[in-house]
Structure formats: structure tokens, C-alpha cells
mmCIF file of C-alpha atoms in Angstrom:
data_model
loop_
_atom_site.group_PDB
_atom_site.id
_atom_site.type_symbol
_atom_site.label_atom_id
_atom_site.label_comp_id
_atom_site.label_asym_id
_atom_site.label_seq_id
_atom_site.Cartn_x
_atom_site.Cartn_y
_atom_site.Cartn_z
ATOM 1 C CA MET A 1 84.654 -41.904 208.143
ATOM 2 C CA THR A 2 81.103 -41.165 207.012
ATOM 3 C CA THR A 3 78.773 -43.014 204.694
ATOM 4 C CA SER A 4 77.691 -41.259 201.528
ATOM 5 C CA PRO A 5 74.004 -40.394 201.212
ATOM 6 C CA GLU A 6 71.969 -41.399 198.183
ATOM 7 C CA PRO A 7 71.815 -39.055 195.172
ATOM 8 C CA SER A 8 68.536 -37.461 196.289
ATOM 9 C CA GLN A 9 70.240 -36.427 199.515
ATOM 10 C CA ARG A 10 73.453 -35.234 197.912
ATOM 11 C CA ALA A 11 73.782 -31.594 196.883
ATOM 12 C CA ILE A 12 77.038 -30.200 195.538
ATOM 13 C CA SER A 13 77.145 -26.482 194.915
ATOM 14 C CA ASP A 14 77.692 -25.002 191.474
ATOM 15 C CA GLN A 15 80.757 -23.237 192.841
ATOM 16 C CA ARG A 16 82.275 -26.532 193.950
ATOM 17 C CA ILE A 17 81.531 -28.121 190.567
ATOM 18 C CA VAL A 18 83.238 -25.239 188.775
ATOM 19 C CA ALA A 19 86.282 -25.558 191.040
ATOM 20 C CA PHE A 20 86.325 -29.327 190.546
ATOM 21 C CA ARG A 21 86.299 -29.008 186.756
ATOM 22 C CA ALA A 22 89.083 -26.435 186.848
ATOM 23 C CA THR A 23 91.220 -28.721 189.018
ATOM 24 C CA VAL A 24 90.668 -31.730 186.790
ATOM 25 C CA LEU A 25 91.456 -29.855 183.582
ATOM 26 C CA GLU A 26 94.599 -28.346 185.100
ATOM 27 C CA ARG A 27 95.893 -31.619 186.565
ATOM 28 C CA GLY A 28 94.873 -33.578 183.492
ATOM 29 C CA GLY A 29 96.805 -31.207 181.275
ATOM 30 C CA GLU A 30 99.896 -31.568 183.435
ATOM 31 C CA LEU A 31 99.618 -35.366 183.559
ATOM 32 C CA TYR A 32 98.520 -36.029 179.966
ATOM 33 C CA ARG A 33 99.602 -39.405 178.581
ATOM 34 C CA ASP A 34 100.220 -39.615 174.829
ATOM 35 C CA LEU A 35 98.763 -43.083 174.369
ATOM 36 C CA PRO A 36 98.518 -44.523 170.835
ATOM 37 C CA TRP A 37 94.726 -44.956 170.861
ATOM 38 C CA ARG A 38 94.397 -41.250 171.634
ATOM 39 C CA ARG A 39 95.803 -40.434 168.204
ATOM 40 C CA THR A 40 92.735 -41.778 166.406
ATOM 41 C CA ARG A 41 89.054 -40.993 166.204
ATOM 42 C CA ASP A 42 88.202 -44.216 164.412
ATOM 43 C CA PRO A 43 85.329 -45.725 166.430
ATOM 44 C CA TYR A 44 86.433 -49.299 165.718
ATOM 45 C CA GLU A 45 89.981 -48.651 166.915
ATOM 46 C CA ILE A 46 88.722 -46.868 170.018
ATOM 47 C CA TRP A 47 86.235 -49.656 170.728
ATOM 48 C CA ILE A 48 89.043 -52.220 170.673
ATOM 49 C CA SER A 49 91.159 -50.111 173.036
ATOM 50 C CA GLU A 50 88.254 -49.688 175.455
ATOM 51 C CA VAL A 51 87.646 -53.431 175.660
ATOM 52 C CA MET A 52 91.358 -54.222 176.010
ATOM 53 C CA LEU A 53 91.770 -51.692 178.816
ATOM 54 C CA GLN A 54 89.122 -53.342 180.986
ATOM 55 C CA GLN A 55 91.079 -54.648 183.997
ATOM 56 C CA THR A 56 94.280 -54.700 181.917
ATOM 57 C CA GLN A 57 97.235 -52.390 182.496
ATOM 58 C CA THR A 58 97.875 -49.667 179.942
ATOM 59 C CA THR A 59 101.463 -50.835 179.464
ATOM 60 C CA ARG A 60 100.250 -54.285 178.435
ATOM 61 C CA VAL A 61 97.662 -52.918 176.000
ATOM 62 C CA ASP A 62 100.230 -50.668 174.299
ATOM 63 C CA GLY A 63 101.642 -53.004 171.691
ATOM 64 C CA ARG A 64 98.834 -55.533 171.778
ATOM 65 C CA TRP A 65 96.355 -52.941 170.471
ATOM 66 C CA GLN A 66 98.604 -52.185 167.505
ATOM 67 C CA ARG A 67 99.139 -55.880 166.822
ATOM 68 C CA TRP A 68 95.385 -56.525 166.899
ATOM 69 C CA LEU A 69 94.775 -53.768 164.331
ATOM 70 C CA GLU A 70 97.476 -55.177 162.072
ATOM 71 C CA ARG A 71 95.698 -58.525 162.096
ATOM 72 C CA PHE A 72 92.113 -57.191 162.094
ATOM 73 C CA PRO A 73 92.398 -53.655 160.635
ATOM 74 C CA THR A 74 88.675 -53.051 160.159
ATOM 75 C CA ILE A 75 85.329 -54.175 161.503
ATOM 76 C CA GLY A 76 84.866 -56.137 158.294
ATOM 77 C CA ALA A 77 88.188 -57.920 158.738
ATOM 78 C CA LEU A 78 87.304 -58.858 162.297
ATOM 79 C CA ALA A 79 83.816 -59.996 161.290
ATOM 80 C CA ALA A 80 85.294 -62.301 158.644
ATOM 81 C CA SER A 81 87.711 -63.933 161.085
ATOM 82 C CA SER A 82 87.296 -67.263 162.843
ATOM 83 C CA PRO A 83 86.775 -67.592 166.594
ATOM 84 C CA ALA A 84 90.101 -69.447 166.794
ATOM 85 C CA ASP A 85 91.992 -66.554 165.191
ATOM 86 C CA VAL A 86 90.332 -63.992 167.446
ATOM 87 C CA LEU A 87 90.893 -66.024 170.609
ATOM 88 C CA GLU A 88 94.507 -66.674 169.650
ATOM 89 C CA GLU A 89 95.174 -62.945 169.280
ATOM 90 C CA TRP A 90 93.360 -62.190 172.553
ATOM 91 C CA GLN A 91 95.515 -64.437 174.758
ATOM 92 C CA GLY A 92 96.957 -62.517 177.715
ATOM 93 C CA LEU A 93 94.335 -59.757 177.588
ATOM 94 C CA GLY A 94 91.862 -61.041 180.153
ATOM 95 C CA TYR A 95 88.524 -62.779 179.897
ATOM 96 C CA ASN A 96 88.284 -64.796 176.675
ATOM 97 C CA ARG A 97 84.554 -64.179 176.457
ATOM 98 C CA ARG A 98 85.351 -60.550 175.627
ATOM 99 C CA ALA A 99 87.090 -61.704 172.442
ATOM 100 C CA LEU A 100 84.068 -63.725 171.343
ATOM 101 C CA ALA A 101 81.808 -60.769 172.156
ATOM 102 C CA LEU A 102 83.998 -58.551 169.958
ATOM 103 C CA LEU A 103 83.620 -61.030 167.123
ATOM 104 C CA ARG A 104 79.831 -61.296 167.506
ATOM 105 C CA ALA A 105 79.441 -57.521 167.710
ATOM 106 C CA ALA A 106 81.659 -56.972 164.657
ATOM 107 C CA ARG A 107 79.527 -59.388 162.670
ATOM 108 C CA GLU A 108 76.354 -57.564 163.698
ATOM 109 C CA VAL A 109 77.841 -54.192 162.730
ATOM 110 C CA ALA A 110 79.114 -55.582 159.416
ATOM 111 C CA GLU A 111 75.701 -57.035 158.604
ATOM 112 C CA ALA A 112 74.134 -53.636 159.353
ATOM 113 C CA GLY A 113 76.409 -51.835 156.883
ATOM 114 C CA GLY A 114 79.757 -51.660 158.682
ATOM 115 C CA ALA A 115 79.427 -48.287 160.444
ATOM 116 C CA MET A 116 79.818 -48.183 164.212
ATOM 117 C CA PRO A 117 76.688 -46.609 165.747
ATOM 118 C CA GLU A 118 76.889 -43.397 167.789
ATOM 119 C CA GLY A 119 73.832 -43.756 169.998
ATOM 120 C CA GLU A 120 74.103 -45.227 173.479
ATOM 121 C CA ARG A 121 71.093 -47.492 172.948
ATOM 122 C CA GLU A 122 72.447 -48.832 169.664
ATOM 123 C CA LEU A 123 75.920 -49.364 171.108
ATOM 124 C CA THR A 124 74.774 -51.170 174.263
ATOM 125 C CA ALA A 125 72.580 -53.430 172.128
ATOM 126 C CA LEU A 126 75.762 -54.945 170.677
ATOM 127 C CA PRO A 127 77.300 -58.007 172.390
ATOM 128 C CA GLY A 128 79.815 -57.120 175.100
ATOM 129 C CA ILE A 129 79.276 -53.357 175.013
ATOM 130 C CA GLY A 130 78.090 -52.028 178.363
ATOM 131 C CA PRO A 131 77.378 -48.441 179.418
ATOM 132 C CA ALA A 132 81.026 -47.568 180.167
ATOM 133 C CA THR A 133 82.343 -48.926 176.858
ATOM 134 C CA ALA A 134 79.547 -47.200 174.959
ATOM 135 C CA ALA A 135 80.327 -43.931 176.749
ATOM 136 C CA GLY A 136 84.014 -44.263 175.886
ATOM 137 C CA ILE A 137 83.228 -44.786 172.200
ATOM 138 C CA ARG A 138 80.831 -41.829 172.187
ATOM 139 C CA ALA A 139 83.276 -39.490 173.920
ATOM 140 C CA PHE A 140 86.561 -40.478 172.268
ATOM 141 C CA ALA A 141 85.365 -41.279 168.734
ATOM 142 C CA PHE A 142 82.449 -38.894 168.329
ATOM 143 C CA ASP A 143 83.086 -36.205 170.990
ATOM 144 C CA LEU A 144 79.555 -36.664 172.326
ATOM 145 C CA HIS A 145 78.294 -36.091 175.847
ATOM 146 C CA SER A 146 78.383 -39.330 177.823
ATOM 147 C CA VAL A 147 78.517 -40.736 181.329
ATOM 148 C CA TYR A 148 81.869 -42.518 181.290
ATOM 149 C CA LEU A 149 82.245 -44.088 184.722
ATOM 150 C CA GLU A 150 85.249 -46.373 185.015
ATOM 151 C CA THR A 151 87.842 -46.935 187.736
ATOM 152 C CA ASN A 152 90.124 -43.927 187.128
ATOM 153 C CA VAL A 153 87.168 -41.583 186.657
ATOM 154 C CA ARG A 154 85.575 -42.931 189.824
ATOM 155 C CA THR A 155 88.859 -42.387 191.676
ATOM 156 C CA VAL A 156 88.902 -38.662 190.859
ATOM 157 C CA PHE A 157 85.308 -38.065 191.947
ATOM 158 C CA LEU A 158 85.850 -39.949 195.201
ATOM 159 C CA HIS A 159 89.090 -38.125 195.951
ATOM 160 C CA GLU A 160 87.890 -34.621 195.129
ATOM 161 C CA LEU A 161 84.177 -34.619 195.975
ATOM 162 C CA PHE A 162 83.809 -37.377 198.585
ATOM 163 C CA PRO A 163 86.936 -37.171 200.769
ATOM 164 C CA GLY A 164 86.747 -39.447 203.795
ATOM 165 C CA GLU A 165 83.397 -40.991 202.833
ATOM 166 C CA GLU A 166 82.870 -44.746 202.696
ATOM 167 C CA GLY A 167 80.453 -46.785 200.627
ATOM 168 C CA VAL A 168 79.904 -44.156 197.933
ATOM 169 C CA SER A 169 77.689 -45.720 195.272
ATOM 170 C CA ASP A 170 77.867 -45.307 191.523
ATOM 171 C CA ARG A 171 74.266 -44.099 191.739
ATOM 172 C CA THR A 172 75.669 -41.132 193.653
ATOM 173 C CA ILE A 173 78.618 -40.519 191.337
ATOM 174 C CA ALA A 174 77.028 -41.099 187.903
ATOM 175 C CA PRO A 175 74.811 -37.964 187.908
ATOM 176 C CA LEU A 176 77.883 -35.878 188.727
ATOM 177 C CA VAL A 177 79.825 -37.499 185.888
ATOM 178 C CA GLY A 178 77.028 -36.549 183.521
ATOM 179 C CA LEU A 179 76.777 -33.051 184.977
ATOM 180 C CA THR A 180 80.480 -32.273 184.608
ATOM 181 C CA CYS A 181 80.927 -33.690 181.094
ATOM 182 C CA PRO A 182 80.745 -30.933 178.437
ATOM 183 C CA ALA A 183 77.558 -30.982 176.396
ATOM 184 C CA ASP A 184 79.367 -30.996 173.066
ATOM 185 C CA ALA A 185 82.647 -30.269 171.274
ATOM 186 C CA SER A 186 82.094 -26.550 170.820
ATOM 187 C CA ASP A 187 85.137 -25.764 172.999
ATOM 188 C CA PRO A 188 88.205 -27.622 171.643
ATOM 189 C CA ASP A 189 89.971 -27.185 174.975
ATOM 190 C CA ASP A 190 87.077 -28.563 177.007
ATOM 191 C CA ASP A 191 85.123 -31.092 174.997
ATOM 192 C CA PRO A 192 83.998 -34.587 176.120
ATOM 193 C CA ARG A 193 87.134 -36.205 174.723
ATOM 194 C CA THR A 194 89.503 -33.742 176.446
ATOM 195 C CA TRP A 195 87.510 -33.862 179.686
ATOM 196 C CA TYR A 196 87.627 -37.617 180.054
ATOM 197 C CA TYR A 197 91.309 -37.813 179.126
ATOM 198 C CA ALA A 198 91.945 -35.349 181.957
ATOM 199 C CA LEU A 199 89.920 -37.454 184.383
ATOM 200 C CA LEU A 200 91.670 -40.660 183.324
ATOM 201 C CA ASP A 201 95.168 -39.222 183.661
ATOM 202 C CA TYR A 202 94.504 -37.515 186.977
ATOM 203 C CA GLY A 203 92.867 -40.706 188.269
ATOM 204 C CA ALA A 204 95.827 -42.844 187.195
ATOM 205 C CA TYR A 205 98.131 -40.450 189.038
ATOM 206 C CA LEU A 206 96.018 -40.554 192.205
ATOM 207 C CA LYS A 207 96.025 -44.345 192.246
ATOM 208 C CA ARG A 208 99.835 -44.301 192.215
ATOM 209 C CA THR A 209 100.280 -41.617 194.863
ATOM 210 C CA VAL A 210 97.488 -41.859 197.449
ATOM 211 C CA PRO A 211 95.682 -44.769 199.141
ATOM 212 C CA ASN A 212 93.347 -45.996 196.421
ATOM 213 C CA PRO A 213 90.102 -44.002 196.766
ATOM 214 C CA SER A 214 88.269 -46.665 194.739
ATOM 215 C CA ARG A 215 88.208 -48.814 197.863
ATOM 216 C CA ARG A 216 85.740 -46.335 199.297
ATOM 217 C CA SER A 217 83.293 -47.116 196.499
ATOM 218 C CA SER A 218 80.410 -49.444 197.328
ATOM 219 C CA SER A 219 81.078 -51.192 194.003
ATOM 220 C CA HIS A 220 84.709 -51.972 194.863
ATOM 221 C CA VAL A 221 85.390 -55.707 194.777
ATOM 222 C CA ARG A 222 88.781 -57.258 195.447
ATOM 223 C CA GLN A 223 89.613 -59.447 192.467
ATOM 224 C CA SER A 224 89.789 -63.118 193.340
ATOM 225 C CA ARG A 225 93.024 -65.054 192.945
ATOM 226 C CA PHE A 226 93.521 -66.251 189.363
ATOM 227 C CA GLU A 227 96.192 -68.938 189.743
ATOM 228 C CA GLY A 228 94.615 -72.269 190.610
ATOM 229 C CA SER A 229 91.096 -70.953 190.073
ATOM 230 C CA HIS A 230 88.421 -72.428 187.849
ATOM 231 C CA ARG A 231 88.946 -69.483 185.486
ATOM 232 C CA GLN A 232 92.673 -70.243 185.245
ATOM 233 C CA LYS A 233 92.000 -73.887 184.335
ATOM 234 C CA ARG A 234 89.514 -72.854 181.646
ATOM 235 C CA ALA A 235 92.058 -70.452 180.165
ATOM 236 C CA ALA A 236 94.820 -73.084 180.244
ATOM 237 C CA LEU A 237 92.558 -75.627 178.564
ATOM 238 C CA LEU A 238 91.649 -73.168 175.837
ATOM 239 C CA ARG A 239 95.344 -72.466 175.188
ATOM 240 C CA VAL A 240 95.946 -76.206 174.815
ATOM 241 C CA LEU A 241 93.232 -76.394 172.159
ATOM 242 C CA LEU A 242 94.468 -73.269 170.355
ATOM 243 C CA ALA A 243 97.958 -74.771 170.140
ATOM 244 C CA HIS A 244 96.539 -77.690 168.115
ATOM 245 C CA GLY A 245 94.818 -75.428 165.601
ATOM 246 C CA SER A 246 92.307 -76.864 163.165
ATOM 247 C CA SER A 247 93.564 -80.435 163.640
ATOM 248 C CA GLY A 248 92.250 -80.459 167.204
ATOM 249 C CA ALA A 249 93.169 -82.777 170.046
ATOM 250 C CA ASP A 250 91.576 -85.882 171.484
ATOM 251 C CA ILE A 251 90.661 -86.142 175.142
ATOM 252 C CA ALA A 252 93.779 -88.115 176.056
ATOM 253 C CA THR A 253 96.048 -85.463 174.537
ATOM 254 C CA VAL A 254 94.113 -82.660 176.181
ATOM 255 C CA CYS A 255 94.358 -84.361 179.573
ATOM 256 C CA GLU A 256 98.086 -85.006 179.147
ATOM 257 C CA GLU A 257 98.996 -81.478 178.064
ATOM 258 C CA LEU A 258 96.761 -79.757 180.588
ATOM 259 C CA GLY A 259 98.191 -82.048 183.256
ATOM 260 C CA LYS A 260 101.719 -80.965 182.362
ATOM 261 C CA LYS A 261 100.725 -77.323 182.703
ATOM 262 C CA GLU A 262 99.186 -77.921 186.117
ATOM 263 C CA ALA A 263 102.132 -80.006 187.307
ATOM 264 C CA GLY A 264 104.545 -77.316 186.101
ATOM 265 C CA ALA A 265 102.722 -74.847 188.348
ATOM 266 C CA GLY A 266 102.943 -77.219 191.312
ATOM 267 C CA ARG A 267 99.303 -78.317 191.146
ATOM 268 C CA SER A 268 97.756 -81.770 190.826
ATOM 269 C CA PRO A 269 96.641 -82.711 187.299
ATOM 270 C CA LEU A 270 92.914 -82.823 186.623
ATOM 271 C CA GLY A 271 91.234 -86.159 186.035
ATOM 272 C CA GLU A 272 89.535 -86.968 182.752
ATOM 273 C CA LYS A 273 86.085 -86.389 184.266
ATOM 274 C CA ASP A 274 87.012 -82.843 185.302
ATOM 275 C CA VAL A 275 88.619 -82.105 181.932
ATOM 276 C CA ARG A 276 85.496 -83.316 180.121
ATOM 277 C CA SER A 277 83.400 -81.105 182.365
ATOM 278 C CA LEU A 278 85.531 -78.077 181.453
ATOM 279 C CA LEU A 279 85.330 -78.945 177.762
ATOM 280 C CA ASP A 280 81.548 -79.244 177.938
ATOM 281 C CA GLU A 281 81.385 -75.911 179.741
ATOM 282 C CA LEU A 282 83.547 -74.163 177.136
ATOM 283 C CA SER A 283 81.622 -75.817 174.327
ATOM 284 C CA ALA A 284 78.296 -74.594 175.695
ATOM 285 C CA GLU A 285 79.690 -71.040 175.682
ATOM 286 C CA GLY A 286 80.907 -71.260 172.079
ATOM 287 C CA PHE A 287 84.633 -71.532 172.742
ATOM 288 C CA CYS A 288 85.163 -75.008 171.276
ATOM 289 C CA ARG A 289 83.392 -77.980 169.729
ATOM 290 C CA GLN A 290 83.892 -81.697 169.285
ATOM 291 C CA GLU A 291 84.377 -83.003 165.756
ATOM 292 C CA ARG A 292 85.165 -86.587 164.783
ATOM 293 C CA GLY A 293 86.504 -87.472 168.215
ATOM 294 C CA VAL A 294 88.716 -84.406 168.666
ATOM 295 C CA TRP A 295 88.187 -81.028 170.275
ATOM 296 C CA VAL A 296 88.774 -77.878 168.216
ATOM 297 C CA VAL A 297 88.332 -74.136 168.736
#
């Protein structure tokens, strides 16, 4: 195995780039997945799908995405919703802070007139929208050139252009992602939207059929165990509060119900001091608040 050089040292011939693009478009066409969020160009709907798909399996998002849009069909509807409603709908889709970021961003967009911006700078200025999410919105909603570097895309570049190399950095891959993305939508068979769908579908296939090339990326991090972790206890505590709705729950009730959840999983219940510490932590991050002796979301 070799270690990848930095971008300044890396030169890939035009001929190899042309061959790479042809391979991706061919394989992507063969492996195309007719996913529901690919049937829309609505930037709000695509934004929601992009956030849901972060570290969440496609099969889990299919169904939850539709349900979200039934409950919050527009940016305005989301912006007018309460944190409790948004967090309740988000349960089972990963980090709860992403749901609050969606709500904050929707409110900012609504206050600015309700239209999702197209520019990368304007998109990444919104809460919770990083470069990859912004690139996905630009490519899939607006068919604009973008550098969309996520796990399946990274997998294809590592497999095809960096075979056998270890420690390949995103700084090495990102310029190639930008180079290979079509400049515009002038060719309906090879526009940014079509190109990235091909990369995503080919990458998903590679991850099922070959040893995961993403492990050769310098940015690859093995996800820590969730069960029993601090993150798991925060999520369980938030679900306890959501179950009580606007009436809230006092500290004794919270301790009792969280304790039952922990005991049911074969873990020791948390003491009141630890529960209060978690509540204070969640409160400081905007997930809950204390009112008249009870805790509410």
C-alpha cells in the first residue's frame, strides 16, 4: 500500500479523467435507484432529504422523508412549527441537533422571503448546512456545478483513481470532484444532477461488493458505539420529555422513566445528579427548558 501525495503532487491525466467519467456514467446508469427525493427539484424537499441521509440508511429515510413533508410541507410550515413538534418527527433519524438546525434555518429563510438560496455562501451561512449539504442542494435542486463530497462519492474516487493507496485526504479528492462535475445543465444526459446520481449509485454498489474503499480515506472515522454512550442517554432523556408533551415532567418522573429505560437495556439507572446534569446540558443547547418545576421541550 502507498500513501497518497498532497494535491500539489497529484497529477491525473486528462485521458484518465475522461475514462473515469465514462465509467461512472455507464455504471451509474446501470445501477440507477429511483428514490422518491429524486422525483423533485424543490430545494426545500431536497434539503430535507440531504440532511436525513447524513449517516442514515436510504431504506430508513424512504418513508420518513414523505412523512416529514406531510407534516411540514413547506419552509413556512416548518418555520412556524415548535421545537417539540420538529424533534418529535425527527426521532430515529440521528442527531437531534440536526432537527433544531433545520428549524432555525427554516426560520431564517422564511424571514428572508421564503426562497431557498442558490449560492454556496448563502447556503452555508444557514444553520446546519455545511459544504456537502449545500453542494447537494445546488446540484439536485438547481443543476449547478458543485463539489459534492460525501461517503459514496468518496468511495468511487478512491476505488477508481486511488486503488491501493492509504490515507487519501479530502484535500486530494475535492479538486477532482470539482473538475469532473459538469459546468452546467446544457447536456441533459450529463448535467450536475445526473453526474452525482451516477456517483452515488455506483458508490453504494461498491460499498456492498468490495472492501469499503472509504477506509482508505484519511477522514475515515469508525463510529463510536451508541448504546450506553452519553449520546444515547441524552436521546433517551429527550424522548422521555417528548412523551410528556406540553405538560412536562418533574425531576422525579424523569428519573423514574429514564431509569426504567436504562434498566430495560440491562444498564444501571442514572442518579438524580446525573439526570440533572443531562437536563442542564440539553437546556443549554435549546432542547428543553424548566418551567414551574417541570421540564418541557
